Amino acid sequence: MMRVLPGLLLTALLLAIWEVACRALSVPVYFLPPPSAVAIALVENAPVLAGSALQTFWMAFQALMVATVLGGGLAIAVSLSRPVEQAVAPLAIALQVTPVVAIAPLVLIWAGLDHADRAVIALAAAVAFFPIFSGVLTGLKSADPDLERLFDLHGASRLQRLTRLRLPSALPFALEGVRVAAGLSVVGAVVAEFVSGSGATQGLAWRLLEAGNRLRTAELLAALVCLAALGLMLNAATTAIQRRVLASRA
């Protein structure tokens, strides 16, 4: 409780200032509604927003799983060979720095206009890929040098060295990468749905577009609240898993 209390107090203070300022300055509702109007929109549209939030969560979760498998698997594979790592690393960095908006049309064509959800998952996975790849690869190279020499002394094979030394050493880095990627997968899913230009997925991004086009600012902010809550829940879940796993190893 003491951990979350400062954040709750600050949030309550900011909301109070927001409410008073909107009413005192007579700010138009379409420009910036007060928090009370946002709360009303949140309650009135709760079923629709809950369904869209669940859809966004499901796409982000699938993207995170794909990124974990591909990023972690590729990191393990390239860690076995220095030349392969040097060849693959620039490509992974290029994927990281390429904006989702730039590759979204191409991915949408490949996935098919009737399968916009697949394009959204692929694009979100591309956003979440690099933190996992980088975290696992860094962790695999962080093994204790003394233990590395001990394994050399006993003539350990590459597989033994990987499974008994490097993978356990990489676990904290991998979990941190997954925690970061969890938030990025939500961001990637929303941005991908935006740029896909299709309402087939009916996620939170579509609710944002719909409310914005109709100047329903309160509904737009209500969807943003749901999106923020979704990101916080994913972060809390991955952090709890990280702590539990690391505590069990201690």
GROMACS .gro file of C-alpha atoms in nm:
model
  250
    1MET     CA    1   0.000   0.000   0.000
    2MET     CA    2   0.283   0.240   0.086
    3ARG     CA    3   0.434   0.180  -0.258
    4VAL     CA    4   0.123   0.284  -0.450
    5LEU     CA    5  -0.003   0.554  -0.210
    6PRO     CA    6   0.223   0.837  -0.341
    7GLY     CA    7   0.119   0.765  -0.698
    8LEU     CA    8  -0.250   0.756  -0.603
    9LEU     CA    9  -0.223   1.085  -0.414
   10LEU     CA   10  -0.046   1.257  -0.702
   11THR     CA   11  -0.303   1.125  -0.950
   12ALA     CA   12  -0.591   1.245  -0.732
   13LEU     CA   13  -0.429   1.590  -0.702
   14LEU     CA   14  -0.381   1.622  -1.077
   15LEU     CA   15  -0.738   1.512  -1.145
   16ALA     CA   16  -0.871   1.766  -0.895
   17ILE     CA   17  -0.670   2.047  -1.059
   18TRP     CA   18  -0.791   1.932  -1.401
   19GLU     CA   19  -1.156   1.930  -1.287
   20VAL     CA   20  -1.140   2.273  -1.123
   21ALA     CA   21  -0.951   2.429  -1.415
   22CYS     CA   22  -1.200   2.300  -1.673
   23ARG     CA   23  -1.497   2.434  -1.479
   24ALA     CA   24  -1.337   2.764  -1.377
   25LEU     CA   25  -1.215   2.844  -1.729
   26SER     CA   26  -1.531   2.710  -1.900
   27VAL     CA   27  -1.324   2.493  -2.132
   28PRO     CA   28  -1.539   2.348  -2.414
   29VAL     CA   29  -1.617   1.980  -2.358
   30TYR     CA   30  -1.508   1.886  -2.710
   31PHE     CA   31  -1.167   2.047  -2.644
   32LEU     CA   32  -1.093   1.911  -2.296
   33PRO     CA   33  -1.367   1.750  -2.086
   34PRO     CA   34  -1.328   1.738  -1.707
   35PRO     CA   35  -1.242   1.407  -1.539
   36SER     CA   36  -1.604   1.370  -1.426
   37ALA     CA   37  -1.718   1.366  -1.791
   38VAL     CA   38  -1.448   1.112  -1.874
   39ALA     CA   39  -1.565   0.893  -1.585
   40ILE     CA   40  -1.925   0.911  -1.712
   41ALA     CA   41  -1.813   0.815  -2.064
   42LEU     CA   42  -1.609   0.531  -1.917
   43VAL     CA   43  -1.914   0.393  -1.734
   44GLU     CA   44  -2.155   0.441  -2.026
   45ASN     CA   45  -1.920   0.273  -2.275
   46ALA     CA   46  -1.781   0.011  -2.036
   47PRO     CA   47  -1.905  -0.297  -2.230
   48VAL     CA   48  -1.768  -0.172  -2.563
   49LEU     CA   49  -1.440  -0.054  -2.414
   50ALA     CA   50  -1.397  -0.379  -2.221
   51GLY     CA   51  -1.442  -0.581  -2.539
   52SER     CA   52  -1.195  -0.363  -2.729
   53ALA     CA   53  -0.945  -0.377  -2.442
   54LEU     CA   54  -0.969  -0.756  -2.439
   55GLN     CA   55  -0.909  -0.763  -2.814
   56THR     CA   56  -0.604  -0.536  -2.783
   57PHE     CA   57  -0.473  -0.742  -2.492
   58TRP     CA   58  -0.512  -1.066  -2.686
   59MET     CA   59  -0.328  -0.929  -2.989
   60ALA     CA   60  -0.053  -0.782  -2.770
   61PHE     CA   61  -0.019  -1.109  -2.579
   62GLN     CA   62   0.013  -1.311  -2.901
   63ALA     CA   63   0.270  -1.062  -3.030
   64LEU     CA   64   0.466  -1.092  -2.706
   65MET     CA   65   0.468  -1.472  -2.732
   66VAL     CA   66   0.585  -1.456  -3.095
   67ALA     CA   67   0.856  -1.204  -3.007
   68THR     CA   68   0.969  -1.415  -2.711
   69VAL     CA   69   1.001  -1.731  -2.917
   70LEU     CA   70   1.167  -1.566  -3.216
   71GLY     CA   71   1.382  -1.318  -3.024
   72GLY     CA   72   1.494  -1.564  -2.758
   73GLY     CA   73   1.547  -1.846  -3.006
   74LEU     CA   74   1.747  -1.629  -3.245
   75ALA     CA   75   1.961  -1.494  -2.960
   76ILE     CA   76   2.044  -1.846  -2.844
   77ALA     CA   77   2.124  -1.955  -3.199
   78VAL     CA   78   2.355  -1.663  -3.282
   79SER     CA   79   2.531  -1.679  -2.944
   80LEU     CA   80   2.687  -2.008  -3.050
   81SER     CA   81   2.886  -1.843  -3.328
   82ARG     CA   82   3.058  -1.504  -3.318
   83PRO     CA   83   3.051  -1.453  -3.699
   84VAL     CA   84   2.679  -1.533  -3.711
   85GLU     CA   85   2.615  -1.287  -3.427
   86GLN     CA   86   2.806  -1.015  -3.612
   87ALA     CA   87   2.600  -1.085  -3.925
   88VAL     CA   88   2.258  -1.093  -3.754
   89ALA     CA   89   2.298  -0.806  -3.505
   90PRO     CA   90   2.281  -0.525  -3.767
   91LEU     CA   91   1.963  -0.676  -3.912
   92ALA     CA   92   1.802  -0.689  -3.567
   93ILE     CA   93   1.898  -0.326  -3.505
   94ALA     CA   94   1.761  -0.228  -3.847
   95LEU     CA   95   1.429  -0.390  -3.758
   96GLN     CA   96   1.425  -0.201  -3.427
   97VAL     CA   97   1.483   0.142  -3.582
   98THR     CA   98   1.240   0.092  -3.871
   99PRO     CA   99   0.909   0.268  -3.789
  100VAL     CA  100   0.604   0.045  -3.777
  101VAL     CA  101   0.424   0.295  -4.000
  102ALA     CA  102   0.679   0.234  -4.276
  103ILE     CA  103   0.635  -0.143  -4.295
  104ALA     CA  104   0.265  -0.164  -4.203
  105PRO     CA  105   0.131  -0.143  -4.561
  106LEU     CA  106   0.363  -0.422  -4.674
  107VAL     CA  107   0.274  -0.648  -4.380
  108LEU     CA  108  -0.095  -0.578  -4.437
  109ILE     CA  109  -0.062  -0.687  -4.800
  110TRP     CA  110   0.118  -1.006  -4.698
  111ALA     CA  111  -0.136  -1.087  -4.428
  112GLY     CA  112  -0.432  -1.005  -4.649
  113LEU     CA  113  -0.694  -0.737  -4.600
  114ASP     CA  114  -0.929  -0.999  -4.457
  115HIS     CA  115  -0.678  -1.084  -4.183
  116ALA     CA  116  -0.591  -0.745  -4.036
  117ASP     CA  117  -0.545  -0.904  -3.695
  118ARG     CA  118  -0.253  -1.109  -3.826
  119ALA     CA  119  -0.087  -0.793  -3.956
  120VAL     CA  120  -0.137  -0.620  -3.620
  121ILE     CA  121   0.014  -0.915  -3.432
  122ALA     CA  122   0.311  -0.931  -3.670
  123LEU     CA  123   0.380  -0.559  -3.641
  124ALA     CA  124   0.346  -0.560  -3.262
  125ALA     CA  125   0.581  -0.860  -3.247
  126ALA     CA  126   0.833  -0.666  -3.458
  127VAL     CA  127   0.822  -0.381  -3.204
  128ALA     CA  128   0.864  -0.619  -2.908
  129PHE     CA  129   1.133  -0.833  -3.074
  130PHE     CA  130   1.450  -0.634  -3.007
  131PRO     CA  131   1.433  -0.598  -2.625
  132ILE     CA  132   1.399  -0.974  -2.590
  133PHE     CA  133   1.667  -1.051  -2.846
  134SER     CA  134   1.906  -0.799  -2.694
  135GLY     CA  135   1.831  -0.906  -2.336
  136VAL     CA  136   1.881  -1.276  -2.398
  137LEU     CA  137   2.195  -1.221  -2.606
  138THR     CA  138   2.345  -0.992  -2.343
  139GLY     CA  139   2.260  -1.240  -2.069
  140LEU     CA  140   2.416  -1.531  -2.256
  141LYS     CA  141   2.742  -1.336  -2.277
  142SER     CA  142   2.735  -1.232  -1.912
  143ALA     CA  143   2.832  -1.568  -1.762
  144ASP     CA  144   3.107  -1.561  -1.501
  145PRO     CA  145   3.447  -1.586  -1.680
  146ASP     CA  146   3.580  -1.809  -1.401
  147LEU     CA  147   3.296  -2.053  -1.459
  148GLU     CA  148   3.362  -2.034  -1.833
  149ARG     CA  149   3.723  -2.141  -1.770
  150LEU     CA  150   3.602  -2.416  -1.537
  151PHE     CA  151   3.381  -2.552  -1.813
  152ASP     CA  152   3.679  -2.534  -2.052
  153LEU     CA  153   3.888  -2.724  -1.800
  154HIS     CA  154   3.634  -3.008  -1.786
  155GLY     CA  155   3.594  -3.017  -2.163
  156ALA     CA  156   3.225  -2.921  -2.161
  157SER     CA  157   3.045  -2.928  -2.494
  158ARG     CA  158   2.868  -2.624  -2.641
  159LEU     CA  159   2.532  -2.769  -2.543
  160GLN     CA  160   2.642  -2.833  -2.184
  161ARG     CA  161   2.789  -2.485  -2.158
  162LEU     CA  162   2.467  -2.335  -2.296
  163THR     CA  163   2.218  -2.527  -2.082
  164ARG     CA  164   2.413  -2.539  -1.754
  165LEU     CA  165   2.591  -2.203  -1.752
  166ARG     CA  166   2.480  -1.944  -2.003
  167LEU     CA  167   2.102  -1.993  -1.998
  168PRO     CA  168   2.080  -1.967  -1.617
  169SER     CA  169   2.301  -1.656  -1.634
  170ALA     CA  170   2.079  -1.507  -1.904
  171LEU     CA  171   1.752  -1.557  -1.714
  172PRO     CA  172   1.745  -1.217  -1.533
  173PHE     CA  173   1.828  -1.034  -1.857
  174ALA     CA  174   1.566  -1.232  -2.049
  175LEU     CA  175   1.297  -1.155  -1.791
  176GLU     CA  176   1.381  -0.786  -1.801
  177GLY     CA  177   1.361  -0.795  -2.180
  178VAL     CA  178   1.019  -0.959  -2.164
  179ARG     CA  179   0.901  -0.696  -1.913
  180VAL     CA  180   1.004  -0.415  -2.147
  181ALA     CA  181   0.865  -0.595  -2.450
  182ALA     CA  182   0.527  -0.642  -2.278
  183GLY     CA  183   0.470  -0.268  -2.275
  184LEU     CA  184   0.602  -0.230  -2.628
  185SER     CA  185   0.369  -0.502  -2.753
  186VAL     CA  186   0.068  -0.297  -2.640
  187VAL     CA  187   0.211   0.015  -2.804
  188GLY     CA  188   0.287  -0.183  -3.119
  189ALA     CA  189  -0.062  -0.333  -3.131
  190VAL     CA  190  -0.228   0.007  -3.101
  191VAL     CA  191   0.000   0.176  -3.354
  192ALA     CA  192  -0.037  -0.117  -3.594
  193GLU     CA  193  -0.415  -0.100  -3.571
  194PHE     CA  194  -0.398   0.272  -3.637
  195VAL     CA  195  -0.191   0.239  -3.951
  196SER     CA  196  -0.370  -0.071  -4.079
  197GLY     CA  197  -0.673   0.150  -4.145
  198SER     CA  198  -0.911  -0.137  -4.078
  199GLY     CA  199  -1.176  -0.167  -3.808
  200ALA     CA  200  -1.180  -0.544  -3.837
  201THR     CA  201  -0.979  -0.589  -3.519
  202GLN     CA  202  -1.206  -0.359  -3.314
  203GLY     CA  203  -0.935  -0.291  -3.058
  204LEU     CA  204  -0.881   0.020  -2.848
  205ALA     CA  205  -0.711   0.200  -3.137
  206TRP     CA  206  -1.033   0.176  -3.336
  207ARG     CA  207  -1.227   0.324  -3.042
  208LEU     CA  208  -0.977   0.612  -3.032
  209LEU     CA  209  -1.018   0.677  -3.403
  210GLU     CA  210  -1.395   0.650  -3.385
  211ALA     CA  211  -1.425   0.891  -3.091
  212GLY     CA  212  -1.173   1.135  -3.239
  213ASN     CA  213  -1.347   1.152  -3.576
  214ARG     CA  214  -1.677   1.232  -3.401
  215LEU     CA  215  -1.518   1.488  -3.163
  216ARG     CA  216  -1.627   1.280  -2.864
  217THR     CA  217  -1.328   1.377  -2.657
  218ALA     CA  218  -1.460   1.228  -2.335
  219GLU     CA  219  -1.497   0.886  -2.501
  220LEU     CA  220  -1.150   0.925  -2.653
  221LEU     CA  221  -0.998   0.992  -2.311
  222ALA     CA  222  -1.197   0.702  -2.164
  223ALA     CA  223  -1.036   0.472  -2.423
  224LEU     CA  224  -0.696   0.615  -2.330
  225VAL     CA  225  -0.767   0.536  -1.965
  226CYS     CA  226  -0.841   0.175  -2.061
  227LEU     CA  227  -0.521   0.161  -2.265
  228ALA     CA  228  -0.315   0.298  -1.977
  229ALA     CA  229  -0.476   0.051  -1.735
  230LEU     CA  230  -0.398  -0.233  -1.976
  231GLY     CA  231  -0.033  -0.130  -1.994
  232LEU     CA  232  -0.007  -0.102  -1.616
  233MET     CA  233  -0.161  -0.445  -1.565
  234LEU     CA  234   0.077  -0.608  -1.814
  235ASN     CA  235   0.374  -0.435  -1.653
  236ALA     CA  236   0.261  -0.542  -1.305
  237ALA     CA  237   0.208  -0.902  -1.419
  238THR     CA  238   0.548  -0.933  -1.587
  239THR     CA  239   0.719  -0.763  -1.291
  240ALA     CA  240   0.552  -1.006  -1.048
  241ILE     CA  241   0.660  -1.303  -1.260
  242GLN     CA  242   1.014  -1.166  -1.279
  243ARG     CA  243   1.038  -1.124  -0.904
  244ARG     CA  244   0.891  -1.467  -0.832
  245VAL     CA  245   1.124  -1.645  -1.073
  246LEU     CA  246   1.433  -1.464  -0.949
  247ALA     CA  247   1.334  -1.519  -0.586
  248SER     CA  248   1.298  -1.892  -0.648
  249ARG     CA  249   1.655  -1.900  -0.783
  250ALA     CA  250   1.802  -1.713  -0.485
   0.00000   0.00000   0.00000
